[in-house]
């Protein structure tokens, strides 16, 4: 190892800068697939092909999940896992680079969370580091994996339960954001149980003999009413919400079956489980009141996140070296126009555009407050091995989230630049983990002596629970035939925007800077 770590990091930066075309093609391709959770077949096949071509071995369909896989390269310890999510959002179809609602296909899914960018970032960083590791004979194993069905919190707890991370020394997770950032400790997210309650009753003619029926829909509606009254007596840190997935077939038939799907969120594992037990009691009571029967199925789960301090501090030093991308006038014009379109300035009616200063290192937050609301099943991994998250600037600040507006930048130069900057920071941090055993020892010590000293991981899912592989199947079967017509063809077009005939940026008159 004649060269210094600083020289290797400079080489990583240069190598990743040389792969900007590869970054653009991967980001655009996955954006065009726009696949919902558990249905990411095109996305997974595409990513696995790239990794195989670059010397990785693939373990496919892990946990019995058709779109889940693990890719490995290298030998021995340490084993460093790098992952990111790949699924998209219902009804978020949106033309990239167009700063107002303009779906590619009305009603179709779209990348309104930006999950088309994380695995491309990971692949760029892994390939750049692999080149140095091969040449310098640096020992260790790179392990890449996708977060399948993250929007349903559907898979990472199963990865942990079934032992896929048992020999991993550390994990880096990447997620799209609006700045280049990281942090440690409890970052304010909730954990949750995702659970579907199904009631079964007795059909009857709703006008001719309603007294002979037992309405499963009545049970669903009573359950929802009971839960909404219960909210008054719940701690303000909770978040809970539901959708009725089956309300019966037609009005003149008493519904013999009905279902409601809940997300039950809280800031700590004990509170999550208490609220889950309360929800089951309300469901049981609703069944008793209506003469129906009730069953429930856990569809997903997540622990609140907790990230590793030594790893985050090392990553932040690399972030400072990388810095934010240089945004063009076109980039800022699009960003401001999006903010104006959804009126999402901070403060209200202030439209700052893309950031020009790095975020500070995110510090731990008090679990007695709910600052973020959302959940991510990377929490389950973070409570089993030292883990850190890297947020990279491929989107615009202050957007609604899970929304078509969040898809606008995700196949544009903003996304490409954010992925390149994130890949540099990740690759440099990976290098630190592979060549600096003191960092890994410190990460392990924090995990054992600080993070898990008083709080021990208990799985929310049981040994009997199974991944909800059928979720979103009908939606994708409905839209995929039409969506295939719009898959990106890099052999004919330089970018996906060019294929769609979009001028960058496209804004409403008067929306530019």
One Martini backbone bead per residue (centre of mass of N, CA, C, O) as a GRO file, in nm:
protein
  513
    1UNK     BB    1   0.071   0.054   0.030
    2UNK     BB    2   0.195   0.334  -0.099
    3UNK     BB    3  -0.035   0.493  -0.099
    4UNK     BB    4  -0.252   0.721   0.013
    5UNK     BB    5  -0.566   0.787   0.115
    6UNK     BB    6  -0.580   1.060  -0.030
    7UNK     BB    7  -0.511   0.949  -0.312
    8UNK     BB    8  -0.745   0.752  -0.330
    9UNK     BB    9  -0.970   0.963  -0.305
   10UNK     BB   10  -0.895   1.116  -0.559
   11UNK     BB   11  -0.941   0.872  -0.744
   12UNK     BB   12  -1.240   0.833  -0.683
   13UNK     BB   13  -1.336   1.105  -0.788
   14UNK     BB   14  -1.235   1.067  -1.077
   15UNK     BB   15  -1.385   0.804  -1.144
   16UNK     BB   16  -1.676   0.916  -1.097
   17UNK     BB   17  -1.659   1.151  -1.299
   18UNK     BB   18  -1.623   0.931  -1.541
   19UNK     BB   19  -1.947   0.820  -1.471
   20UNK     BB   20  -2.188   1.010  -1.572
   21UNK     BB   21  -2.328   0.842  -1.789
   22UNK     BB   22  -2.397   0.600  -1.613
   23UNK     BB   23  -2.568   0.753  -1.413
   24UNK     BB   24  -2.784   0.859  -1.606
   25UNK     BB   25  -2.883   0.584  -1.714
   26UNK     BB   26  -2.971   0.457  -1.448
   27UNK     BB   27  -3.166   0.673  -1.348
   28UNK     BB   28  -3.351   0.676  -1.603
   29UNK     BB   29  -3.431   0.380  -1.618
   30UNK     BB   30  -3.567   0.350  -1.339
   31UNK     BB   31  -3.768   0.575  -1.377
   32UNK     BB   32  -3.919   0.431  -1.620
   33UNK     BB   33  -4.026   0.183  -1.458
   34UNK     BB   34  -4.197   0.241  -1.207
   35UNK     BB   35  -4.206   0.043  -0.933
   36UNK     BB   36  -4.368  -0.120  -0.709
   37UNK     BB   37  -4.386  -0.290  -0.439
   38UNK     BB   38  -4.279  -0.624  -0.519
   39UNK     BB   39  -4.254  -0.517  -0.855
   40UNK     BB   40  -3.919  -0.491  -0.925
   41UNK     BB   41  -3.825  -0.649  -1.193
   42UNK     BB   42  -3.678  -0.461  -1.389
   43UNK     BB   43  -3.486  -0.330  -1.189
   44UNK     BB   44  -3.341  -0.586  -1.085
   45UNK     BB   45  -3.242  -0.696  -1.354
   46UNK     BB   46  -3.072  -0.450  -1.432
   47UNK     BB   47  -2.881  -0.443  -1.182
   48UNK     BB   48  -2.773  -0.733  -1.196
   49UNK     BB   49  -2.639  -0.710  -1.471
   50UNK     BB   50  -2.430  -0.497  -1.396
   51UNK     BB   51  -2.294  -0.657  -1.165
   52UNK     BB   52  -2.211  -0.908  -1.324
   53UNK     BB   53  -2.034  -0.749  -1.536
   54UNK     BB   54  -1.855  -0.654  -1.255
   55UNK     BB   55  -1.810  -0.938  -1.067
   56UNK     BB   56  -2.069  -1.015  -0.930
   57UNK     BB   57  -2.249  -1.199  -0.707
   58UNK     BB   58  -2.579  -1.361  -0.704
   59UNK     BB   59  -2.857  -1.356  -0.473
   60UNK     BB   60  -3.169  -1.462  -0.536
   61UNK     BB   61  -3.465  -1.445  -0.381
   62UNK     BB   62  -3.472  -1.353  -0.102
   63UNK     BB   63  -3.706  -1.465   0.130
   64UNK     BB   64  -3.902  -1.512  -0.125
   65UNK     BB   65  -3.832  -1.249  -0.290
   66UNK     BB   66  -3.826  -1.181  -0.620
   67UNK     BB   67  -3.676  -0.869  -0.590
   68UNK     BB   68  -3.459  -0.989  -0.413
   69UNK     BB   69  -3.101  -0.924  -0.331
   70UNK     BB   70  -2.745  -1.024  -0.343
   71UNK     BB   71  -2.427  -0.859  -0.383
   72UNK     BB   72  -2.086  -0.983  -0.438
   73UNK     BB   73  -1.745  -0.872  -0.349
   74UNK     BB   74  -1.478  -1.055  -0.256
   75UNK     BB   75  -1.283  -1.115   0.059
   76UNK     BB   76  -1.375  -1.134   0.357
   77UNK     BB   77  -1.264  -0.914   0.588
   78UNK     BB   78  -1.469  -0.691   0.575
   79UNK     BB   79  -1.826  -0.647   0.577
   80UNK     BB   80  -1.988  -0.421   0.348
   81UNK     BB   81  -2.293  -0.266   0.336
   82UNK     BB   82  -2.499  -0.151   0.051
   83UNK     BB   83  -2.802   0.050   0.036
   84UNK     BB   84  -3.129   0.079  -0.139
   85UNK     BB   85  -3.410   0.188  -0.279
   86UNK     BB   86  -3.671   0.091  -0.560
   87UNK     BB   87  -3.941   0.209  -0.514
   88UNK     BB   88  -4.262   0.354  -0.557
   89UNK     BB   89  -4.548   0.565  -0.634
   90UNK     BB   90  -4.862   0.616  -0.644
   91UNK     BB   91  -4.973   0.838  -0.881
   92UNK     BB   92  -4.657   0.971  -0.976
   93UNK     BB   93  -4.663   1.044  -1.254
   94UNK     BB   94  -4.383   1.220  -1.428
   95UNK     BB   95  -4.232   1.461  -1.593
   96UNK     BB   96  -3.923   1.547  -1.639
   97UNK     BB   97  -3.858   1.897  -1.603
   98UNK     BB   98  -4.161   1.960  -1.509
   99UNK     BB   99  -4.312   2.234  -1.312
  100UNK     BB  100  -4.574   2.043  -1.339
  101UNK     BB  101  -4.852   1.867  -1.384
  102UNK     BB  102  -4.726   1.583  -1.600
  103UNK     BB  103  -4.804   1.297  -1.697
  104UNK     BB  104  -4.719   1.019  -1.863
  105UNK     BB  105  -4.945   0.850  -1.692
  106UNK     BB  106  -5.243   0.843  -1.590
  107UNK     BB  107  -5.226   0.695  -1.260
  108UNK     BB  108  -4.947   0.615  -1.247
  109UNK     BB  109  -4.661   0.537  -1.145
  110UNK     BB  110  -4.385   0.698  -0.950
  111UNK     BB  111  -4.083   0.881  -0.847
  112UNK     BB  112  -4.199   1.037  -0.552
  113UNK     BB  113  -3.899   0.957  -0.384
  114UNK     BB  114  -3.625   0.873  -0.553
  115UNK     BB  115  -3.549   0.545  -0.588
  116UNK     BB  116  -3.378   0.561  -0.868
  117UNK     BB  117  -3.077   0.660  -0.729
  118UNK     BB  118  -2.931   0.480  -0.506
  119UNK     BB  119  -2.810   0.233  -0.659
  120UNK     BB  120  -2.639   0.392  -0.858
  121UNK     BB  121  -2.461   0.512  -0.641
  122UNK     BB  122  -2.352   0.243  -0.525
  123UNK     BB  123  -2.225   0.140  -0.785
  124UNK     BB  124  -2.023   0.364  -0.831
  125UNK     BB  125  -1.868   0.332  -0.563
  126UNK     BB  126  -1.797   0.030  -0.587
  127UNK     BB  127  -1.637   0.038  -0.856
  128UNK     BB  128  -1.422   0.237  -0.765
  129UNK     BB  129  -1.318   0.071  -0.521
  130UNK     BB  130  -1.258  -0.201  -0.660
  131UNK     BB  131  -1.016  -0.104  -0.822
  132UNK     BB  132  -0.833  -0.055  -0.575
  133UNK     BB  133  -0.858  -0.328  -0.428
  134UNK     BB  134  -0.733  -0.497  -0.652
  135UNK     BB  135  -0.458  -0.351  -0.681
  136UNK     BB  136  -0.398  -0.338  -0.347
  137UNK     BB  137  -0.512  -0.583  -0.191
  138UNK     BB  138  -0.781  -0.531  -0.037
  139UNK     BB  139  -0.957  -0.651   0.204
  140UNK     BB  140  -1.287  -0.769   0.142
  141UNK     BB  141  -1.655  -0.705   0.134
  142UNK     BB  142  -1.902  -0.637  -0.097
  143UNK     BB  143  -2.257  -0.543  -0.028
  144UNK     BB  144  -2.544  -0.550  -0.223
  145UNK     BB  145  -2.879  -0.395  -0.176
  146UNK     BB  146  -3.235  -0.391  -0.174
  147UNK     BB  147  -3.516  -0.192  -0.104
  148UNK     BB  148  -3.798  -0.352  -0.076
  149UNK     BB  149  -4.087  -0.210  -0.016
  150UNK     BB  150  -4.055   0.057   0.162
  151UNK     BB  151  -4.347   0.183   0.146
  152UNK     BB  152  -4.430  -0.095   0.323
  153UNK     BB  153  -4.218  -0.204   0.515
  154UNK     BB  154  -4.146  -0.519   0.380
  155UNK     BB  155  -3.813  -0.646   0.427
  156UNK     BB  156  -3.574  -0.586   0.636
  157UNK     BB  157  -3.673  -0.766   0.870
  158UNK     BB  158  -3.625  -1.027   0.704
  159UNK     BB  159  -3.326  -1.004   0.660
  160UNK     BB  160  -3.268  -1.030   0.962
  161UNK     BB  161  -3.425  -1.285   1.048
  162UNK     BB  162  -3.266  -1.466   0.804
  163UNK     BB  163  -2.938  -1.375   0.815
  164UNK     BB  164  -2.805  -1.167   0.591
  165UNK     BB  165  -2.641  -0.980   0.835
  166UNK     BB  166  -2.460  -1.156   1.039
  167UNK     BB  167  -2.158  -1.092   0.879
  168UNK     BB  168  -2.179  -0.789   0.915
  169UNK     BB  169  -2.000  -0.492   1.010
  170UNK     BB  170  -2.138  -0.278   0.804
  171UNK     BB  171  -2.364   0.004   0.708
  172UNK     BB  172  -2.471   0.168   0.407
  173UNK     BB  173  -2.717   0.417   0.352
  174UNK     BB  174  -2.926   0.547   0.088
  175UNK     BB  175  -3.089   0.879   0.041
  176UNK     BB  176  -3.280   1.094  -0.080
  177UNK     BB  177  -3.238   1.455  -0.110
  178UNK     BB  178  -3.132   1.819  -0.061
  179UNK     BB  179  -2.860   1.714   0.064
  180UNK     BB  180  -2.538   1.665   0.200
  181UNK     BB  181  -2.579   1.404   0.446
  182UNK     BB  182  -2.560   1.335   0.808
  183UNK     BB  183  -2.592   1.113   1.107
  184UNK     BB  184  -2.677   1.051   1.457
  185UNK     BB  185  -2.876   0.852   1.607
  186UNK     BB  186  -3.172   0.982   1.675
  187UNK     BB  187  -3.360   1.131   1.390
  188UNK     BB  188  -3.703   1.123   1.441
  189UNK     BB  189  -3.817   0.861   1.370
  190UNK     BB  190  -4.039   0.615   1.316
  191UNK     BB  191  -4.211   0.337   1.391
  192UNK     BB  192  -4.384   0.023   1.275
  193UNK     BB  193  -4.706  -0.112   1.182
  194UNK     BB  194  -4.822  -0.318   0.918
  195UNK     BB  195  -5.184  -0.373   0.894
  196UNK     BB  196  -5.439  -0.614   0.811
  197UNK     BB  197  -5.792  -0.606   0.838
  198UNK     BB  198  -6.029  -0.882   0.838
  199UNK     BB  199  -6.374  -0.918   0.759
  200UNK     BB  200  -6.641  -1.161   0.828
  201UNK     BB  201  -6.965  -1.243   0.706
  202UNK     BB  202  -7.296  -1.188   0.559
  203UNK     BB  203  -7.476  -1.219   0.294
  204UNK     BB  204  -7.730  -0.996   0.142
  205UNK     BB  205  -8.005  -0.834   0.072
  206UNK     BB  206  -8.006  -0.492   0.127
  207UNK     BB  207  -8.336  -0.475   0.087
  208UNK     BB  208  -8.487  -0.760   0.125
  209UNK     BB  209  -8.260  -0.894   0.371
  210UNK     BB  210  -8.068  -0.743   0.592
  211UNK     BB  211  -8.114  -0.926   0.855
  212UNK     BB  212  -7.931  -1.168   0.714
  213UNK     BB  213  -7.687  -0.989   0.762
  214UNK     BB  214  -7.316  -0.936   0.793
  215UNK     BB  215  -7.125  -0.653   0.809
  216UNK     BB  216  -6.796  -0.592   0.733
  217UNK     BB  217  -6.809  -0.284   0.690
  218UNK     BB  218  -6.912  -0.209   0.967
  219UNK     BB  219  -6.658  -0.303   1.112
  220UNK     BB  220  -6.463  -0.108   0.978
  221UNK     BB  221  -6.610   0.155   1.063
  222UNK     BB  222  -6.597   0.103   1.368
  223UNK     BB  223  -6.294   0.085   1.390
  224UNK     BB  224  -6.228   0.370   1.287
  225UNK     BB  225  -6.392   0.516   1.501
  226UNK     BB  226  -6.247   0.403   1.747
  227UNK     BB  227  -5.964   0.503   1.673
  228UNK     BB  228  -6.032   0.807   1.653
  229UNK     BB  229  -6.109   0.828   1.954
  230UNK     BB  230  -5.836   0.718   2.067
  231UNK     BB  231  -5.643   0.952   1.983
  232UNK     BB  232  -5.706   1.148   2.223
  233UNK     BB  233  -5.532   0.920   2.417
  234UNK     BB  234  -5.269   0.980   2.269
  235UNK     BB  235  -4.966   1.041   2.196
  236UNK     BB  236  -4.810   1.290   2.000
  237UNK     BB  237  -4.599   1.076   1.863
  238UNK     BB  238  -4.810   0.966   1.699
  239UNK     BB  239  -4.890   0.775   1.397
  240UNK     BB  240  -5.199   0.728   1.201
  241UNK     BB  241  -5.328   0.522   0.923
  242UNK     BB  242  -5.577   0.459   0.656
  243UNK     BB  243  -5.720   0.203   0.430
  244UNK     BB  244  -5.977   0.088   0.227
  245UNK     BB  245  -5.940  -0.210   0.035
  246UNK     BB  246  -6.234  -0.340   0.126
  247UNK     BB  247  -6.603  -0.257   0.083
  248UNK     BB  248  -6.703  -0.436  -0.135
  249UNK     BB  249  -6.908  -0.462  -0.430
  250UNK     BB  250  -7.222  -0.368  -0.376
  251UNK     BB  251  -7.492  -0.204  -0.240
  252UNK     BB  252  -7.707  -0.467  -0.267
  253UNK     BB  253  -7.471  -0.604  -0.088
  254UNK     BB  254  -7.381  -0.743   0.182
  255UNK     BB  255  -7.077  -0.738   0.315
  256UNK     BB  256  -6.873  -1.028   0.367
  257UNK     BB  257  -6.613  -0.845   0.300
  258UNK     BB  258  -6.346  -0.658   0.473
  259UNK     BB  259  -6.078  -0.404   0.458
  260UNK     BB  260  -5.800  -0.269   0.660
  261UNK     BB  261  -5.513  -0.042   0.645
  262UNK     BB  262  -5.243  -0.002   0.875
  263UNK     BB  263  -5.049   0.258   1.026
  264UNK     BB  264  -4.839   0.222   1.323
  265UNK     BB  265  -4.690   0.490   1.501
  266UNK     BB  266  -4.368   0.538   1.675
  267UNK     BB  267  -4.068   0.610   1.878
  268UNK     BB  268  -4.105   0.324   2.018
  269UNK     BB  269  -4.138  -0.002   2.067
  270UNK     BB  270  -4.343  -0.011   2.308
  271UNK     BB  271  -4.548   0.187   2.173
  272UNK     BB  272  -4.607   0.029   1.924
  273UNK     BB  273  -4.716  -0.229   2.068
  274UNK     BB  274  -4.944  -0.094   2.225
  275UNK     BB  275  -5.100   0.015   1.978
  276UNK     BB  276  -5.139  -0.258   1.847
  277UNK     BB  277  -5.308  -0.384   2.076
  278UNK     BB  278  -5.533  -0.171   2.064
  279UNK     BB  279  -5.618  -0.227   1.771
  280UNK     BB  280  -5.706  -0.518   1.814
  281UNK     BB  281  -5.929  -0.461   2.019
  282UNK     BB  282  -6.103  -0.288   1.833
  283UNK     BB  283  -6.146  -0.509   1.621
  284UNK     BB  284  -6.280  -0.716   1.807
  285UNK     BB  285  -6.517  -0.533   1.890
  286UNK     BB  286  -6.631  -0.490   1.605
  287UNK     BB  287  -6.697  -0.786   1.554
  288UNK     BB  288  -6.892  -0.822   1.795
  289UNK     BB  289  -7.103  -0.598   1.705
  290UNK     BB  290  -7.147  -0.754   1.399
  291UNK     BB  291  -7.101  -1.072   1.379
  292UNK     BB  292  -6.803  -1.109   1.311
  293UNK     BB  293  -6.488  -1.179   1.177
  294UNK     BB  294  -6.126  -1.165   1.266
  295UNK     BB  295  -5.828  -1.078   1.088
  296UNK     BB  296  -5.460  -1.055   1.070
  297UNK     BB  297  -5.187  -0.887   0.878
  298UNK     BB  298  -4.854  -0.854   0.853
  299UNK     BB  299  -4.683  -0.640   0.610
  300UNK     BB  300  -4.501  -0.467   0.814
  301UNK     BB  301  -4.188  -0.314   0.948
  302UNK     BB  302  -4.037  -0.078   1.199
  303UNK     BB  303  -3.779   0.070   1.332
  304UNK     BB  304  -3.633   0.300   1.474
  305UNK     BB  305  -3.372   0.496   1.416
  306UNK     BB  306  -3.000   0.429   1.446
  307UNK     BB  307  -2.693   0.595   1.427
  308UNK     BB  308  -2.348   0.601   1.382
  309UNK     BB  309  -2.108   0.803   1.501
  310UNK     BB  310  -1.828   0.733   1.375
  311UNK     BB  311  -1.937   0.703   1.085
  312UNK     BB  312  -2.064   0.986   1.056
  313UNK     BB  313  -1.808   1.152   1.108
  314UNK     BB  314  -1.647   1.035   0.872
  315UNK     BB  315  -1.850   1.110   0.650
  316UNK     BB  316  -1.852   1.419   0.698
  317UNK     BB  317  -1.562   1.468   0.613
  318UNK     BB  318  -1.618   1.380   0.320
  319UNK     BB  319  -1.840   1.579   0.254
  320UNK     BB  320  -1.658   1.832   0.282
  321UNK     BB  321  -1.476   1.752   0.043
  322UNK     BB  322  -1.698   1.743  -0.178
  323UNK     BB  323  -1.957   1.885  -0.172
  324UNK     BB  324  -2.155   2.059  -0.355
  325UNK     BB  325  -2.296   2.110  -0.628
  326UNK     BB  326  -2.307   2.274  -0.934
  327UNK     BB  327  -2.549   2.489  -1.010
  328UNK     BB  328  -2.749   2.581  -1.247
  329UNK     BB  329  -2.975   2.789  -1.371
  330UNK     BB  330  -3.169   2.561  -1.455
  331UNK     BB  331  -3.186   2.422  -1.185
  332UNK     BB  332  -3.297   2.666  -1.021
  333UNK     BB  333  -3.545   2.719  -1.190
  334UNK     BB  334  -3.685   2.452  -1.134
  335UNK     BB  335  -3.691   2.461  -0.825
  336UNK     BB  336  -3.856   2.724  -0.791
  337UNK     BB  337  -4.101   2.634  -0.959
  338UNK     BB  338  -4.183   2.402  -0.777
  339UNK     BB  339  -4.223   2.561  -0.516
  340UNK     BB  340  -4.446   2.740  -0.632
  341UNK     BB  341  -4.648   2.520  -0.722
  342UNK     BB  342  -4.660   2.395  -0.403
  343UNK     BB  343  -4.613   2.600  -0.180
  344UNK     BB  344  -4.298   2.518  -0.021
  345UNK     BB  345  -4.180   2.719   0.151
  346UNK     BB  346  -3.898   2.836   0.379
  347UNK     BB  347  -4.088   3.016   0.434
  348UNK     BB  348  -4.367   3.116   0.340
  349UNK     BB  349  -4.309   3.233   0.020
  350UNK     BB  350  -4.029   3.090   0.008
  351UNK     BB  351  -3.777   3.033  -0.269
  352UNK     BB  352  -3.456   2.890  -0.253
  353UNK     BB  353  -3.405   2.633  -0.380
  354UNK     BB  354  -3.102   2.520  -0.397
  355UNK     BB  355  -2.841   2.439  -0.223
  356UNK     BB  356  -2.516   2.613  -0.105
  357UNK     BB  357  -2.511   2.462   0.177
  358UNK     BB  358  -2.421   2.262   0.410
  359UNK     BB  359  -2.513   2.054   0.627
  360UNK     BB  360  -2.509   1.965   0.924
  361UNK     BB  361  -2.463   1.752   1.158
  362UNK     BB  362  -2.671   1.524   1.271
  363UNK     BB  363  -2.838   1.506   1.572
  364UNK     BB  364  -2.976   1.393   1.829
  365UNK     BB  365  -3.309   1.298   1.936
  366UNK     BB  366  -3.597   1.316   2.111
  367UNK     BB  367  -3.828   1.053   2.170
  368UNK     BB  368  -4.062   1.253   2.296
  369UNK     BB  369  -4.053   1.346   1.998
  370UNK     BB  370  -4.210   1.442   1.680
  371UNK     BB  371  -4.023   1.545   1.392
  372UNK     BB  372  -4.088   1.351   1.125
  373UNK     BB  373  -4.294   1.070   1.125
  374UNK     BB  374  -4.151   0.884   0.960
  375UNK     BB  375  -4.037   0.575   0.799
  376UNK     BB  376  -3.770   0.310   0.815
  377UNK     BB  377  -3.640  -0.020   0.776
  378UNK     BB  378  -3.342   0.051   0.852
  379UNK     BB  379  -3.382   0.023   1.155
  380UNK     BB  380  -3.335  -0.286   1.179
  381UNK     BB  381  -3.039  -0.272   1.091
  382UNK     BB  382  -2.936  -0.050   1.299
  383UNK     BB  383  -3.001  -0.271   1.549
  384UNK     BB  384  -2.766  -0.497   1.433
  385UNK     BB  385  -2.573  -0.283   1.293
  386UNK     BB  386  -2.359  -0.067   1.197
  387UNK     BB  387  -2.511   0.248   1.088
  388UNK     BB  388  -2.548   0.463   0.795
  389UNK     BB  389  -2.667   0.768   0.647
  390UNK     BB  390  -2.699   0.895   0.310
  391UNK     BB  391  -2.760   1.216   0.187
  392UNK     BB  392  -2.865   1.335  -0.138
  393UNK     BB  393  -2.888   1.607  -0.396
  394UNK     BB  394  -3.178   1.518  -0.599
  395UNK     BB  395  -3.360   1.736  -0.463
  396UNK     BB  396  -3.609   1.947  -0.329
  397UNK     BB  397  -3.693   2.158  -0.107
  398UNK     BB  398  -4.009   2.147   0.051
  399UNK     BB  399  -4.167   1.900  -0.022
  400UNK     BB  400  -4.424   1.671   0.035
  401UNK     BB  401  -4.401   1.392  -0.044
  402UNK     BB  402  -4.534   1.147  -0.204
  403UNK     BB  403  -4.511   1.304  -0.496
  404UNK     BB  404  -4.496   1.431  -0.808
  405UNK     BB  405  -4.291   1.662  -0.741
  406UNK     BB  406  -4.058   1.451  -0.652
  407UNK     BB  407  -4.012   1.359  -0.970
  408UNK     BB  408  -3.902   1.596  -1.148
  409UNK     BB  409  -3.573   1.562  -1.088
  410UNK     BB  410  -3.516   1.230  -1.125
  411UNK     BB  411  -3.439   1.301  -1.460
  412UNK     BB  412  -3.194   1.509  -1.404
  413UNK     BB  413  -2.920   1.697  -1.332
  414UNK     BB  414  -2.980   1.698  -1.033
  415UNK     BB  415  -2.967   1.393  -0.990
  416UNK     BB  416  -2.689   1.337  -1.108
  417UNK     BB  417  -2.524   1.522  -0.919
  418UNK     BB  418  -2.613   1.394  -0.654
  419UNK     BB  419  -2.500   1.111  -0.713
  420UNK     BB  420  -2.205   1.187  -0.751
  421UNK     BB  421  -2.158   1.312  -0.473
  422UNK     BB  422  -2.250   1.064  -0.308
  423UNK     BB  423  -2.045   0.858  -0.425
  424UNK     BB  424  -1.795   0.993  -0.313
  425UNK     BB  425  -1.865   0.983  -0.010
  426UNK     BB  426  -1.904   0.677   0.002
  427UNK     BB  427  -1.630   0.576  -0.107
  428UNK     BB  428  -1.458   0.714   0.113
  429UNK     BB  429  -1.594   0.561   0.351
  430UNK     BB  430  -1.532   0.279   0.261
  431UNK     BB  431  -1.230   0.305   0.271
  432UNK     BB  432  -1.211   0.359   0.571
  433UNK     BB  433  -1.335   0.081   0.657
  434UNK     BB  434  -1.111  -0.102   0.512
  435UNK     BB  435  -0.829   0.058   0.630
  436UNK     BB  436  -0.971   0.126   0.929
  437UNK     BB  437  -0.999  -0.050   1.217
  438UNK     BB  438  -1.066   0.173   1.424
  439UNK     BB  439  -1.341   0.251   1.309
  440UNK     BB  440  -1.479  -0.025   1.346
  441UNK     BB  441  -1.430  -0.040   1.651
  442UNK     BB  442  -1.586   0.220   1.722
  443UNK     BB  443  -1.855   0.134   1.602
  444UNK     BB  444  -1.891  -0.115   1.785
  445UNK     BB  445  -1.873   0.031   2.058
  446UNK     BB  446  -2.119   0.209   2.019
  447UNK     BB  447  -2.324  -0.016   1.971
  448UNK     BB  448  -2.276  -0.162   2.251
  449UNK     BB  449  -2.229   0.092   2.474
  450UNK     BB  450  -2.478   0.276   2.365
  451UNK     BB  451  -2.717   0.186   2.186
  452UNK     BB  452  -2.751  -0.132   2.328
  453UNK     BB  453  -2.735  -0.114   2.640
  454UNK     BB  454  -3.068  -0.057   2.690
  455UNK     BB  455  -3.144  -0.142   2.388
  456UNK     BB  456  -3.323  -0.412   2.247
  457UNK     BB  457  -3.385  -0.610   1.992
  458UNK     BB  458  -3.727  -0.665   1.872
  459UNK     BB  459  -3.924  -0.820   1.680
  460UNK     BB  460  -4.225  -0.763   1.515
  461UNK     BB  461  -4.201  -0.997   1.366
  462UNK     BB  462  -4.256  -1.324   1.300
  463UNK     BB  463  -4.189  -1.649   1.204
  464UNK     BB  464  -4.476  -1.659   1.039
  465UNK     BB  465  -4.421  -1.433   0.877
  466UNK     BB  466  -4.474  -1.288   0.547
  467UNK     BB  467  -4.419  -1.160   0.266
  468UNK     BB  468  -4.610  -0.924   0.054
  469UNK     BB  469  -4.589  -1.011  -0.267
  470UNK     BB  470  -4.890  -0.911  -0.374
  471UNK     BB  471  -4.839  -0.632  -0.364
  472UNK     BB  472  -4.930  -0.433  -0.647
  473UNK     BB  473  -4.999  -0.628  -0.882
  474UNK     BB  474  -5.257  -0.507  -1.013
  475UNK     BB  475  -5.145  -0.231  -1.081
  476UNK     BB  476  -4.912  -0.328  -1.268
  477UNK     BB  477  -5.093  -0.489  -1.465
  478UNK     BB  478  -5.243  -0.234  -1.564
  479UNK     BB  479  -4.977  -0.039  -1.644
  480UNK     BB  480  -4.730  -0.181  -1.781
  481UNK     BB  481  -4.800  -0.195  -2.085
  482UNK     BB  482  -4.784   0.119  -2.116
  483UNK     BB  483  -4.506   0.177  -1.980
  484UNK     BB  484  -4.321   0.025  -2.185
  485UNK     BB  485  -4.336   0.254  -2.406
  486UNK     BB  486  -4.145   0.444  -2.186
  487UNK     BB  487  -3.889   0.322  -2.192
  488UNK     BB  488  -3.567   0.361  -2.185
  489UNK     BB  489  -3.340   0.441  -2.477
  490UNK     BB  490  -2.994   0.472  -2.493
  491UNK     BB  491  -2.947   0.403  -2.807
  492UNK     BB  492  -3.128   0.681  -2.899
  493UNK     BB  493  -3.090   0.845  -2.621
  494UNK     BB  494  -2.931   1.048  -2.400
  495UNK     BB  495  -3.213   1.100  -2.259
  496UNK     BB  496  -3.523   1.092  -2.124
  497UNK     BB  497  -3.607   1.376  -2.203
  498UNK     BB  498  -3.550   1.341  -2.501
  499UNK     BB  499  -3.752   1.109  -2.547
  500UNK     BB  500  -4.001   1.306  -2.440
  501UNK     BB  501  -3.952   1.610  -2.542
  502UNK     BB  502  -3.786   1.782  -2.322
  503UNK     BB  503  -3.731   2.091  -2.195
  504UNK     BB  504  -3.457   2.234  -2.012
  505UNK     BB  505  -3.665   2.384  -1.847
  506UNK     BB  506  -4.015   2.344  -1.764
  507UNK     BB  507  -4.216   2.635  -1.731
  508UNK     BB  508  -4.408   2.862  -1.629
  509UNK     BB  509  -4.495   3.156  -1.688
  510UNK     BB  510  -4.306   3.342  -1.447
  511UNK     BB  511  -4.117   3.107  -1.289
  512UNK     BB  512  -3.864   3.231  -1.334
  513UNK     BB  513  -3.573   3.411  -1.228
   0.00000   0.00000   0.00000
